[in-house]
Amino acid sequence: MSGLIDSATAVMRGSSARVDRAAVNVANASTPGFKRQLRAGDADGFGATLARVRVDLAAGKLVETGRPLDLAIGGPGFFELRAGDRMVYSRQGNFTLDPEGKVVTPQGYVLQQAGGGDLVLDSAAVKIDADGTVTDGDKPAGRIAVFGTAVPEDATPIDGSLFSIAGDAAEPLSTPSLRQGATESSNVSLGDEMTSMMSALRGAETGARLVQVYDDLMGKAIGTFGQVGR
């Protein structure tokens, strides 16, 4: 009998995890550069209960903005950003200048140059080549760093479109492909997330039915033993 309850618990826990993950994805459907997050084992059935999150790194659609500091990465790779005293990675490319001339994300994280160091500009009216070279008029102003990983699982989601890459797993790309005046949209499909959520809810209903079956069996067993004991 305990195995039935264990099965029901696994089903309901897995369903709850899938609903939580779908909710995160839906909430970030309009976040530039966001990558759809999945729990490892989601496709293996309702009993998936692993807490590890994997990320769908498929590219989102490019959206033309015309703004000079909006950037999209063609192909693999991440922008390297300084968040305080640590480095984080993202494909979110809607940058602006802060009062000190640093190129920053909406969260205030500073875009890094190839070879290290904050990218600082005199103005936003710059030209950015596909390889990340930044020119202000005819004067070189720096080169944007783009990093990749040999193993996709090395990129761990932090929040929204931000990732951490442990140890030396982040490798600078020698030939990045940047597109100025565009951003990459989220790769979340609302239709897929709604389907996943409905499937998870059906899984929860299955778990609830298993609990009901257990209760019915226990009730019958108690009734039978009660009659035998008379």
Backbone as numpy.savetxt, mean C-alpha at the origin, in Angstrom:
# Nx Ny Nz CAx CAy CAz Cx Cy Cz
-15.76 -31.66 18.87 -16.58 -30.44 18.87 -15.72 -29.17 18.87
-14.60 -29.21 19.62 -13.76 -28.02 19.70 -13.21 -27.64 18.33
-13.00 -28.67 17.44 -12.51 -28.39 16.10 -13.48 -27.55 15.31
-14.78 -27.72 15.53 -15.79 -26.93 14.83 -15.70 -25.46 15.22
-15.52 -25.22 16.52 -15.38 -23.84 16.99 -14.09 -23.22 16.48
-13.00 -24.02 16.45 -11.74 -23.51 15.91 -11.89 -23.11 14.45
-12.60 -23.93 13.69 -12.83 -23.61 12.28 -13.65 -22.34 12.13
-14.69 -22.21 12.94 -15.54 -21.02 12.89 -14.74 -19.77 13.24
-13.88 -19.90 14.26 -13.05 -18.76 14.67 -12.10 -18.34 13.56
-11.47 -19.33 12.90 -10.54 -19.03 11.81 -11.26 -18.35 10.65
-12.44 -18.84 10.32 -13.22 -18.26 9.23 -13.58 -16.81 9.53
-14.06 -16.54 10.73 -14.50 -15.19 11.08 -13.32 -14.24 11.23
-12.20 -14.74 11.75 -11.01 -13.89 11.88 -10.47 -13.51 10.50
-10.41 -14.51 9.60 -9.95 -14.22 8.25 -10.86 -13.24 7.53
-12.16 -13.40 7.71 -13.12 -12.49 7.07 -12.97 -11.08 7.60
-12.78 -10.95 8.92 -12.60 -9.62 9.51 -11.35 -8.94 8.96
-10.27 -9.72 8.81 -9.02 -9.16 8.28 -9.21 -8.68 6.85
-9.95 -9.43 6.05 -10.17 -9.04 4.66 -11.04 -7.78 4.56
-12.02 -7.66 5.42 -12.85 -6.45 5.43 -12.00 -5.23 5.82
-11.15 -5.40 6.84 -10.28 -4.30 7.28 -9.38 -3.84 6.14
-8.78 -4.80 5.44 -7.86 -4.44 4.36 -8.60 -3.76 3.22
-9.78 -4.25 2.87 -10.57 -3.62 1.81 -10.93 -2.18 2.20
-11.23 -1.97 3.48 -11.59 -0.62 3.93 -10.41 0.34 3.77
-9.18 -0.14 4.08 -7.98 0.69 3.90 -7.80 1.04 2.43
-7.99 0.07 1.56 -7.83 0.31 0.13 -8.85 1.31 -0.40
-10.11 1.15 0.01 -11.16 2.06 -0.45 -10.88 3.48 0.04
-10.41 3.61 1.28 -10.12 4.93 1.84 -9.00 5.63 1.08
-8.12 4.86 0.43 -6.98 5.44 -0.29 -7.13 5.36 -1.81
-8.34 5.13 -2.27 -8.57 5.00 -3.71 -8.18 6.26 -4.48
-8.22 7.41 -3.83 -7.86 8.66 -4.50 -6.50 9.20 -4.05
-5.73 8.41 -3.30 -4.41 8.83 -2.85 -3.38 8.58 -3.95
-2.72 9.61 -4.48 -1.74 9.38 -5.56 -0.64 8.41 -5.12
-0.33 7.47 -5.99 0.76 6.54 -5.72 0.44 5.42 -4.76
-0.78 5.38 -4.23 -1.12 4.32 -3.26 -1.16 2.97 -3.97
-0.64 1.94 -3.28 -0.65 0.59 -3.81 -1.59 -0.28 -3.00
-2.44 -0.99 -3.73 -3.42 -1.86 -3.09 -2.75 -2.85 -2.14
-3.28 -2.94 -0.94 -2.72 -3.82 0.08 -3.58 -5.07 0.26
-2.92 -6.19 0.36 -3.59 -7.48 0.53 -2.96 -8.21 1.70
-3.77 -8.98 2.41 -3.21 -9.85 3.44 -2.72 -11.12 2.79
-1.54 -11.56 3.18 -0.99 -12.79 2.64 -1.98 -13.92 2.86
-2.28 -14.66 1.78 -3.21 -15.78 1.90 -4.65 -15.42 1.61
-4.93 -14.16 1.23 -6.30 -13.75 0.94 -6.96 -14.64 -0.11
-6.17 -15.10 -1.06 -6.76 -15.87 -2.16 -6.89 -17.36 -1.84
-6.51 -17.74 -0.63 -6.50 -19.16 -0.29 -7.77 -19.64 0.39
-8.75 -18.78 0.54 -10.01 -19.20 1.15 -10.34 -18.40 2.38
-11.49 -18.67 2.97 -11.97 -17.88 4.09 -11.13 -18.07 5.34
-10.36 -19.14 5.42 -9.62 -19.41 6.64 -8.32 -18.66 6.76
-7.98 -17.80 5.81 -6.71 -17.09 5.86 -6.68 -16.15 7.06
-5.70 -16.31 7.94 -5.65 -15.50 9.16 -4.30 -14.84 9.35
-3.38 -14.96 8.37 -2.06 -14.37 8.54 -2.15 -12.86 8.57
-1.35 -12.23 9.44 -1.41 -10.78 9.60 -0.48 -10.04 8.63
0.44 -10.75 8.00 1.39 -10.10 7.11 0.66 -9.47 5.92
1.08 -8.26 5.58 0.47 -7.55 4.47 1.40 -7.59 3.27
0.86 -7.93 2.11 1.64 -7.82 0.89 1.02 -6.72 0.03
1.81 -6.23 -0.89 1.40 -5.05 -1.65 1.36 -5.38 -3.14
0.32 -4.92 -3.79 0.21 -5.05 -5.24 0.91 -3.83 -5.85
2.10 -4.05 -6.40 2.91 -2.95 -6.92 2.59 -2.62 -8.38
1.51 -3.14 -8.90 1.12 -2.81 -10.28 0.94 -1.29 -10.41
1.35 -0.76 -11.54 1.28 0.69 -11.74 -0.16 1.16 -11.86
-0.40 2.37 -11.32 -1.69 3.01 -11.50 -1.69 3.84 -12.78
-2.82 4.39 -13.12 -2.91 5.22 -14.33 -2.20 6.56 -14.11
-1.62 7.09 -15.18 -0.98 8.41 -15.11 -2.03 9.49 -15.36
-1.97 10.52 -14.52 -2.90 11.64 -14.63 -2.10 12.89 -14.97
-2.37 13.49 -16.10 -1.68 14.71 -16.52 -2.17 15.89 -15.67
-1.22 16.64 -15.10 -1.56 17.81 -14.28 -0.99 19.10 -14.84
0.14 18.99 -15.54 0.78 20.18 -16.07 1.62 20.93 -15.06
1.59 20.53 -13.80 2.38 21.22 -12.78 3.83 20.72 -12.84
4.80 21.63 -12.82 6.20 21.23 -13.05 6.80 20.33 -11.98
6.29 20.38 -10.77 6.84 19.54 -9.71 6.01 18.28 -9.47
5.04 18.03 -10.33 4.33 16.75 -10.27 5.12 15.75 -11.10
5.39 14.58 -10.51 6.23 13.59 -11.17 5.61 12.20 -11.08
5.74 11.45 -12.15 5.30 10.05 -12.15 6.47 9.18 -12.58
6.56 8.00 -11.99 7.62 7.05 -12.34 7.06 6.04 -13.34
7.71 5.95 -14.49 7.33 4.93 -15.46 8.09 3.65 -15.16
7.38 2.55 -14.98 8.04 1.31 -14.60 8.23 1.22 -13.11
9.14 0.34 -12.65 9.33 0.13 -11.21 10.09 1.28 -10.57
10.07 1.30 -9.24 10.87 2.29 -8.51 10.06 3.12 -7.55
10.80 3.79 -6.66 10.20 4.66 -5.64 11.04 5.93 -5.52
10.38 7.03 -5.19 11.10 8.22 -4.76 11.63 7.98 -3.35
12.84 8.47 -3.07 13.36 8.40 -1.72 13.06 9.72 -1.02
12.47 9.64 0.17 12.04 10.81 0.92 12.64 10.80 2.31
13.03 11.98 2.78 13.53 12.09 4.15 12.38 12.50 5.07
12.06 11.63 6.01 11.02 11.91 6.99 11.70 12.05 8.35
12.09 13.26 8.70 12.84 13.45 9.94 14.25 12.88 9.78
14.57 11.88 10.61 15.90 11.29 10.54 15.91 9.92 9.88
14.84 9.56 9.18 14.81 8.27 8.48 14.35 8.46 7.05
14.65 7.45 6.23 14.27 7.48 4.83 13.05 6.59 4.61
12.10 7.10 3.84 10.94 6.32 3.43 10.84 6.41 1.91
9.95 5.60 1.35 9.87 5.50 -0.11 8.41 5.59 -0.56
8.22 6.18 -1.73 6.85 6.39 -2.21 6.84 6.59 -3.72
5.68 6.32 -4.31 5.46 6.69 -5.71 4.53 7.89 -5.81
4.20 8.47 -4.67 3.37 9.68 -4.65 4.22 10.84 -5.16
3.82 11.43 -6.27 4.68 12.41 -6.92 4.17 13.82 -6.97
3.23 14.20 -6.11 2.74 15.58 -6.13 3.56 16.42 -5.15
4.64 17.02 -5.66 5.58 17.77 -4.83 5.33 19.27 -4.92
5.78 19.98 -3.89 5.75 21.44 -3.86 7.05 21.93 -3.23
7.24 23.25 -3.21 8.39 23.84 -2.53 7.97 24.35 -1.17
8.78 24.06 -0.13 8.50 24.63 1.17 9.18 26.00 1.25
9.00 26.75 2.34 9.59 28.10 2.41 11.11 28.13 2.26
11.79 27.01 2.50 13.25 26.96 2.37 13.69 26.49 0.99
12.73 26.22 0.11 13.06 25.78 -1.23 13.23 24.28 -1.37
12.96 23.54 -0.30 13.05 22.09 -0.39 11.83 21.54 -1.12
12.05 20.50 -1.92 10.97 19.84 -2.64 10.34 18.81 -1.71
9.06 19.02 -1.39 8.43 18.20 -0.35 7.09 17.61 -0.82
6.68 16.53 -0.14 5.37 15.92 -0.36 4.33 16.69 0.46
3.04 16.41 0.27 2.02 17.05 1.12 2.23 16.81 2.61
2.90 15.69 2.96 3.16 15.40 4.37 4.40 16.12 4.90
5.16 16.80 4.00 6.36 17.51 4.42 7.63 16.69 4.30
7.57 15.51 3.70 8.76 14.67 3.52 9.56 15.22 2.34
10.89 15.24 2.50 11.76 15.93 1.55 12.30 14.96 0.49
12.12 15.32 -0.78 12.62 14.52 -1.89 14.15 14.53 -1.89
14.73 13.35 -2.11 16.19 13.19 -2.06 16.82 13.17 -3.44
18.07 13.64 -3.49 18.85 13.62 -4.72 19.60 12.29 -4.85
19.96 11.97 -6.08 20.83 10.83 -6.30 22.17 11.11 -5.62
22.65 10.16 -4.85 23.87 10.37 -4.10 23.65 10.91 -2.71
22.39 11.28 -2.40 22.05 11.74 -1.06 21.88 13.24 -0.97
21.11 13.69 -0.02 20.88 15.11 0.21 19.53 15.59 -0.28
18.98 16.59 0.41 17.68 17.16 0.04 17.78 17.87 -1.31
16.70 17.76 -2.10 16.64 18.52 -3.33 16.08 19.91 -3.01
16.90 20.94 -3.27 16.52 22.32 -2.98 16.56 23.12 -4.27
15.49 23.87 -4.54 15.38 24.64 -5.77 15.09 26.11 -5.48
15.48 26.96 -6.42 15.17 28.39 -6.29 13.72 28.68 -6.65
13.16 27.87 -7.57 11.77 28.05 -7.97 11.25 26.73 -8.51
9.93 26.67 -8.70 9.31 25.45 -9.22 9.38 25.39 -10.74
9.80 26.48 -11.38 9.83 26.54 -12.85 11.09 25.86 -13.36
11.13 24.56 -13.24 12.31 23.78 -13.65 11.90 22.75 -14.69
12.92 22.21 -15.36 12.70 21.12 -16.31 13.30 19.84 -15.69
12.53 18.77 -15.75 12.99 17.50 -15.18 12.98 16.46 -16.29
14.16 15.92 -16.58 14.29 14.92 -17.63 13.87 13.55 -17.12
13.74 12.62 -18.06 13.30 11.26 -17.71 14.26 10.58 -16.75
15.55 10.92 -16.82 16.53 10.28 -15.93 16.62 10.95 -14.57
15.76 11.96 -14.34 15.74 12.63 -13.05 16.57 13.90 -12.97
17.28 14.24 -14.04 18.09 15.45 -14.04 17.20 16.69 -14.01
17.51 17.60 -13.07 16.72 18.82 -12.89 17.55 20.01 -13.38
16.98 20.83 -14.26 17.67 22.03 -14.73 16.78 23.24 -14.51
17.40 24.29 -14.03 16.72 25.57 -13.80 17.27 26.54 -14.84
16.50 26.73 -15.91 17.04 27.49 -17.04 18.08 26.62 -17.74
19.36 27.12 -17.85 20.44 26.25 -18.36 21.35 25.78 -17.25
20.94 25.93 -15.98 21.80 25.57 -14.85 21.34 24.25 -14.22
22.25 23.27 -14.13 21.88 22.03 -13.44 21.53 22.31 -11.98
20.43 21.71 -11.51 19.99 21.95 -10.13 19.96 20.68 -9.30
20.38 19.56 -9.88 20.38 18.30 -9.13 19.83 17.16 -9.96
19.80 15.99 -9.33 19.23 14.81 -10.00 18.43 14.02 -8.98
17.20 13.68 -9.33 16.29 13.02 -8.39 16.65 11.54 -8.26
16.66 11.07 -7.02 16.94 9.66 -6.75 15.69 8.82 -6.94
15.85 7.70 -7.62 14.77 6.71 -7.76 15.36 5.35 -7.35
14.69 4.68 -6.43 15.17 3.42 -5.90 14.22 2.28 -6.24
14.78 1.08 -6.35 13.98 -0.11 -6.57 14.41 -1.21 -5.61
13.71 -2.32 -5.65 14.06 -3.48 -4.84 14.02 -4.72 -5.72
14.95 -5.65 -5.45 14.98 -6.89 -6.22 13.80 -7.79 -5.86
13.36 -7.68 -4.61 12.25 -8.50 -4.12 11.11 -7.58 -3.69
9.94 -7.66 -4.33 8.84 -6.75 -4.00 8.46 -6.76 -2.52
8.58 -7.94 -1.86 8.20 -8.05 -0.45 9.09 -7.22 0.46
10.23 -6.72 -0.05 11.11 -5.88 0.76 10.49 -4.52 1.04
9.51 -4.12 0.22 8.81 -2.85 0.42 7.62 -3.08 1.34
7.71 -2.56 2.55 6.67 -2.76 3.56 5.82 -1.50 3.69
4.50 -1.58 3.52 3.66 -0.39 3.62 3.67 0.19 5.03
3.77 1.51 5.11 3.72 2.21 6.40 2.33 2.82 6.58
1.98 3.71 5.67 0.69 4.40 5.75 0.42 5.06 4.41
-0.79 4.90 3.91 -1.11 5.52 2.64 -0.21 5.01 1.53
0.56 5.91 0.93 1.42 5.53 -0.18 2.89 5.43 0.22
3.17 5.40 1.53 4.56 5.35 2.01 4.99 3.93 2.31
6.28 3.65 2.05 6.85 2.34 2.30 8.18 2.48 3.03
8.53 1.45 3.77 9.88 1.34 4.31 10.56 0.19 3.60
11.87 0.31 3.40 12.65 -0.75 2.79 13.82 -1.03 3.72
13.85 -2.23 4.27 14.82 -2.56 5.31 16.22 -2.75 4.74
17.20 -2.40 5.60 18.59 -2.70 5.30 19.08 -2.13 3.98
19.83 -2.95 3.25 20.40 -2.52 1.98 19.55 -2.98 0.79
18.27 -3.30 1.04 17.43 -3.81 -0.03 17.09 -2.75 -1.07
17.13 -1.46 -0.69 16.84 -0.38 -1.63 18.06 -0.13 -2.51
17.87 -0.22 -3.81 18.98 -0.04 -4.75 18.65 1.10 -5.72
19.58 2.07 -5.90 19.31 3.16 -6.84 19.22 2.65 -8.27
18.22 3.13 -9.00 18.06 2.75 -10.40 18.94 3.64 -11.27
19.73 3.01 -12.10 20.66 3.78 -12.95 19.94 4.47 -14.10
18.84 3.88 -14.55 18.10 4.47 -15.68 16.62 4.58 -15.35
16.25 5.49 -14.44 14.82 5.66 -14.12 14.10 6.31 -15.29
12.77 6.29 -15.21 11.97 6.91 -16.25 10.91 7.78 -15.58
11.22 9.08 -15.48 10.31 10.03 -14.84 9.52 10.81 -15.88
8.32 11.17 -15.49 7.47 11.98 -16.37 7.05 13.22 -15.61
7.47 14.36 -16.09 7.14 15.63 -15.45 5.72 16.06 -15.82
5.04 16.70 -14.86 3.70 17.22 -15.13 2.62 16.17 -15.07
2.89 15.06 -14.34 1.90 14.00 -14.21 2.08 13.31 -12.86
1.04 12.68 -12.37 1.13 11.87 -11.17 0.52 10.50 -11.45
0.92 9.54 -10.65 0.37 8.19 -10.77 -0.79 8.04 -9.79
-1.92 7.61 -10.29 -3.08 7.43 -9.41 -2.96 6.12 -8.64
-3.82 5.94 -7.67 -3.88 4.68 -6.93 -4.23 3.53 -7.87
-3.73 2.32 -7.56 -4.09 1.17 -8.39 -5.26 0.38 -7.80
-5.98 1.01 -6.87 -7.15 0.37 -6.25 -8.32 0.38 -7.22
-8.97 -0.77 -7.36 -10.21 -0.87 -8.13 -11.36 -1.00 -7.14
-12.24 -0.01 -7.12 -13.36 -0.05 -6.18 -14.23 -1.27 -6.41
-14.39 -1.67 -7.66 -15.18 -2.86 -7.95 -14.58 -4.10 -7.32
-13.24 -4.25 -7.44 -12.57 -5.41 -6.84 -12.70 -5.39 -5.32
-12.58 -4.20 -4.73 -12.66 -4.11 -3.27 -14.07 -4.44 -2.77
-15.08 -4.00 -3.50 -16.44 -4.33 -3.11 -16.69 -5.83 -3.21
-16.14 -6.44 -4.26 -16.27 -7.90 -4.42 -15.58 -8.62 -3.27
-14.37 -8.15 -2.91 -13.63 -8.77 -1.81 -14.38 -8.62 -0.49
-14.97 -7.45 -0.28 -15.70 -7.22 0.96 -16.94 -8.10 1.05
-17.66 -8.25 -0.08 -18.85 -9.10 -0.07 -18.47 -10.55 0.17
-17.34 -10.99 -0.42 -16.87 -12.36 -0.20 -16.51 -12.57 1.27
-15.88 -11.56 1.88 -15.52 -11.66 3.29 -16.75 -11.72 4.18
-17.77 -10.94 3.83 -19.01 -10.97 4.62 -19.70 -12.32 4.52
-19.65 -12.92 3.32 -20.21 -14.27 3.18 -19.42 -15.26 4.03
-18.10 -15.06 4.12 -17.29 -15.91 4.97 -17.68 -15.77 6.43
-17.95 -14.54 6.85 -18.37 -14.32 8.24 -19.70 -15.02 8.51
-20.60 -14.98 7.52 -21.88 -15.68 7.68 -21.67 -17.18 7.82
-20.70 -17.71 7.06 -20.38 -19.14 7.16 -19.88 -19.46 8.57
-19.02 -18.61 9.11 -18.53 -18.82 10.47 -19.66 -18.78 11.49
-20.59 -17.85 11.29 -21.71 -17.74 12.22 -22.59 -18.99 12.15
-22.75 -19.54 10.94 -23.55 -20.77 10.80 -22.87 -21.95 11.49
-21.54 -22.00 11.42 -20.81 -23.07 12.11 -21.02 -22.99 13.62
-21.01 -21.76 14.13 -21.26 -21.58 15.57 -22.67 -22.04 15.91
-23.63 -21.73 15.03 -25.02 -22.15 15.27 -25.14 -23.67 15.25
-24.42 -24.30 14.31 -24.42 -25.77 14.24 -23.85 -26.34 15.53
-22.78 -25.76 16.02 -22.16 -26.22 17.27 -23.16 -26.10 18.43
-23.82 -24.94 18.49 -24.81 -24.74 19.56 -25.93 -25.77 19.47
-26.40 -26.05 18.25 -27.48 -27.04 18.08 -27.03 -28.42 18.51
-25.81 -28.81 18.11 -25.29 -30.13 18.47 -25.10 -30.25 19.98
-24.59 -29.19 20.60 -24.40 -29.22 22.05 -25.74 -29.31 22.76
-26.73 -28.58 22.23 -28.05 -28.64 22.84 -28.65 -30.03 22.77
-28.51 -30.69 21.60 -29.02 -32.04 21.45 -28.27 -33.02 22.35
-26.94 -32.84 22.44 -26.15 -33.74 23.29 -26.56 -33.62 24.75
-26.74 -32.38 25.20 -27.14 -32.17 26.60 -28.52 -32.77 26.85
-29.44 -32.58 25.87 -30.78 -33.14 26.02 -30.75 -34.66 26.07
-29.91 -35.28 25.21 -29.80 -36.74 25.19 -29.24 -37.28 26.48
-28.15 -36.67 26.96 -27.54 -37.12 28.21 -28.48 -36.92 29.40
-29.29 -35.85 29.32 -30.24 -35.59 30.41 -31.30 -36.68 30.48
-31.75 -37.13 29.29 -32.77 -38.18 29.29 -32.18 -39.52 29.76
-30.93 -39.80 29.36 -30.28 -41.06 29.77 -30.07 -41.10 31.27
-29.82 -39.95 31.86 -29.52 -39.91 33.29 -30.76 -40.02 34.17
-31.93 -40.02 33.62 -33.16 -40.09 34.44 -33.41 -41.53 34.94
